[in-house]
Short mmCIF file of C-alpha atoms in Angstrom, two decimals:
data_model
loop_
_atom_site.label_atom_id
_atom_site.label_comp_id
_atom_site.label_asym_id
_atom_site.label_seq_id
_atom_site.Cartn_x
_atom_site.Cartn_y
_atom_site.Cartn_z
CA UNK A 210 -126.65 101.18 35.76
CA UNK A 211 -128.99 101.83 32.93
CA UNK A 212 -128.95 99.64 29.84
CA UNK A 213 -127.71 102.21 27.53
CA UNK A 214 -125.02 103.29 30.05
CA UNK A 215 -123.29 99.84 29.41
CA UNK A 216 -120.64 99.91 26.96
CA UNK A 217 -119.32 96.45 25.61
CA UNK A 218 -115.75 95.83 25.61
CA UNK A 219 -114.35 97.22 22.28
CA UNK A 220 -112.44 94.54 20.14
CA UNK A 221 -108.82 95.56 18.95
CA UNK A 222 -108.76 95.98 15.21
CA UNK A 223 -106.91 92.81 14.68
CA UNK A 224 -109.56 90.74 16.16
CA UNK A 225 -112.42 91.98 13.97
CA UNK A 226 -113.69 91.57 10.30
CA UNK A 227 -115.00 94.32 8.24
CA UNK A 228 -118.63 93.21 8.66
CA UNK A 229 -117.80 92.84 12.53
CA UNK A 230 -116.90 96.54 12.50
CA UNK A 231 -119.82 97.90 10.17
CA UNK A 232 -122.32 95.80 12.44
CA UNK A 233 -120.83 97.35 15.78
CA UNK A 234 -120.85 100.52 14.36
CA UNK A 235 -124.45 100.16 13.23
CA UNK A 236 -125.73 99.24 16.68
CA UNK A 237 -124.03 101.86 18.24
CA UNK A 238 -125.53 104.49 15.92
CA UNK A 239 -128.83 102.95 16.20
CA UNK A 240 -128.65 103.36 19.75
CA UNK A 241 -127.65 106.96 19.66
CA UNK A 242 -130.77 107.47 17.40
CA UNK A 243 -133.14 105.77 20.01
CA UNK A 244 -131.69 107.86 22.79
CA UNK A 245 -132.44 111.02 20.73
CA UNK A 246 -136.10 110.29 20.54
CA UNK A 247 -138.97 111.29 22.64
CA UNK A 248 -139.50 108.72 25.46
CA UNK A 249 -142.85 106.41 24.59
CA UNK A 250 -142.52 107.61 20.92
CA UNK A 251 -144.11 105.24 18.56
CA UNK A 252 -141.43 106.07 16.12
CA UNK A 253 -138.56 104.23 18.24
CA UNK A 254 -139.55 101.15 16.54
CA UNK A 255 -136.98 100.46 13.69
CA UNK A 256 -139.71 99.27 11.22
CA UNK A 257 -141.65 102.95 11.76
CA UNK A 258 -138.14 104.72 11.29
CA UNK A 259 -137.40 102.42 8.20
CA UNK A 260 -140.94 103.30 6.26
CA UNK A 261 -140.90 106.93 7.13
CA UNK A 262 -137.43 107.24 5.50
CA UNK A 263 -138.60 104.91 2.60
CA UNK A 264 -141.55 107.24 1.94
CA UNK A 265 -139.76 110.34 2.14
CA UNK A 266 -138.19 108.92 -1.04
CA UNK A 267 -140.93 106.91 -2.49
CA UNK A 268 -144.06 108.61 -1.20
CA UNK A 269 -146.96 106.63 -2.84
CA UNK A 270 -145.19 103.07 -2.87
CA UNK A 271 -147.51 100.17 -2.31
CA UNK A 272 -146.95 98.10 0.80
CA UNK A 273 -145.24 95.41 -1.44
CA UNK A 274 -142.73 97.96 -2.70
CA UNK A 275 -142.16 99.25 0.75
CA UNK A 276 -141.34 95.65 1.65
CA UNK A 277 -138.54 95.60 -0.92
CA UNK A 278 -137.34 98.91 -0.27
CA UNK A 279 -137.00 98.41 3.52
CA UNK A 280 -136.20 94.59 3.46
CA UNK A 281 -138.95 94.36 5.81
CA UNK A 282 -141.14 91.44 5.67
CA UNK A 283 -144.82 92.00 4.12
CA UNK A 284 -146.70 91.13 7.65
CA UNK A 285 -144.34 93.65 9.42
CA UNK A 286 -145.39 96.53 6.71
CA UNK A 287 -149.04 95.84 6.99
CA UNK A 288 -149.05 95.92 10.79
CA UNK A 289 -146.69 99.03 10.98
CA UNK A 290 -148.49 100.98 8.19
CA UNK A 291 -151.81 100.19 9.98
CA UNK A 292 -150.47 101.74 13.06
CA UNK A 293 -148.76 104.45 11.48
CA UNK A 294 -152.01 105.38 9.73
CA UNK A 295 -153.85 105.18 13.17
CA UNK A 296 -151.42 107.54 14.66
CA UNK A 297 -151.97 109.87 11.81
CA UNK A 298 -148.32 109.65 9.98
CA UNK A 299 -149.59 108.06 6.73
CA UNK A 300 -152.73 107.77 4.65
CA UNK A 301 -153.57 104.72 2.52
CA UNK A 302 -155.05 105.55 -0.81
CA UNK A 303 -156.55 103.35 -3.74
CA UNK A 304 -154.40 103.50 -6.98
CA UNK A 305 -156.31 105.57 -9.42
CA UNK A 306 -155.17 103.03 -12.26
CA UNK A 307 -155.21 99.77 -10.29
CA UNK A 308 -157.91 99.66 -7.76
CA UNK A 309 -156.55 96.53 -6.07
CA UNK A 310 -153.35 98.33 -5.01
CA UNK A 311 -153.29 100.65 -1.97
CA UNK A 312 -150.65 103.63 -2.07
CA UNK A 313 -149.23 104.58 1.23
CA UNK A 314 -148.44 108.34 1.77
CA UNK A 315 -146.83 110.60 4.16
CA UNK A 316 -149.18 113.17 5.93
CA UNK A 317 -148.12 116.52 7.14
CA UNK A 318 -147.75 114.97 10.55
CA UNK A 319 -145.28 112.13 8.96
CA UNK A 320 -143.38 114.65 6.94
CA UNK A 321 -142.42 116.50 10.14
CA UNK A 322 -141.59 113.51 12.19
CA UNK A 323 -139.42 112.49 9.37
CA UNK A 324 -137.64 116.01 9.16
CA UNK A 325 -137.13 115.53 12.96
CA UNK A 326 -135.54 112.33 12.82
CA UNK A 327 -133.29 113.42 9.93
CA UNK A 328 -132.26 116.40 11.89
CA UNK A 329 -131.37 113.91 14.61
CA UNK A 330 -129.44 111.86 12.43
CA UNK A 331 -127.56 114.55 10.96
CA UNK A 332 -126.61 115.75 14.39
CA UNK A 333 -125.35 112.42 15.65
CA UNK A 334 -123.51 111.72 12.38
CA UNK A 335 -121.71 115.36 12.74
CA UNK A 336 -120.26 114.13 15.77
CA UNK A 337 -119.40 110.77 14.67
CA UNK A 338 -117.53 112.12 11.58
CA UNK A 339 -116.29 115.44 12.82
CA UNK A 340 -112.50 114.24 12.55
CA UNK A 341 -112.98 112.72 8.81
CA UNK A 342 -112.13 114.66 5.82
CA UNK A 343 -114.37 115.29 3.07
CA UNK A 344 -112.22 112.74 1.09
CA UNK A 345 -112.44 110.11 3.81
CA UNK A 346 -116.25 110.48 4.02
CA UNK A 347 -116.52 110.03 0.24
CA UNK A 348 -114.31 107.13 0.55
CA UNK A 349 -116.27 105.37 3.30
CA UNK A 350 -119.62 106.13 1.33
CA UNK A 351 -118.05 104.54 -1.93
CA UNK A 352 -116.92 101.34 0.08
CA UNK A 353 -120.24 100.93 1.79
CA UNK A 354 -122.19 101.37 -1.22
CA UNK A 355 -120.14 98.59 -3.16
CA UNK A 356 -121.01 96.40 0.14
CA UNK A 357 -124.61 97.21 0.00
CA UNK A 358 -124.81 96.49 -3.87
CA UNK A 359 -123.10 92.85 -3.01
CA UNK A 360 -125.09 92.11 0.01
CA UNK A 361 -128.19 92.82 -1.90
CA UNK A 362 -127.79 89.55 -3.88
CA UNK A 363 -128.04 87.52 -0.61
#
């Protein structure tokens, strides 16, 4: 049996807390994303994906800003950005107004990789949410955003 073929026993709703359910869904969703990736892809690392997504919204962020956006530790950002740069996904450039700061930008290759990952995520999401109405999707997002806001205080 391959590791991804193993499915842990499902808990009954009465045995789960909200956070337990969110965590389980997150892990299952993450596993589906990893399965959809090309074998041996550098982008299979969570830190690569998080930085790629962050830069798609905040292109030109500093490594410290990326740490705040992704909630990854600065050393993880530094190592991952260095790897991403060596693979051609990003470039680092000095800030023209503050020469001490290095800004990180997606390359065309990085944008293409982001678009491919986003298409995979949307395809998986459409399968997972196919039986939900628009109203239910919106309600889930509203609740998750409230939880996200509160959890940011920890």
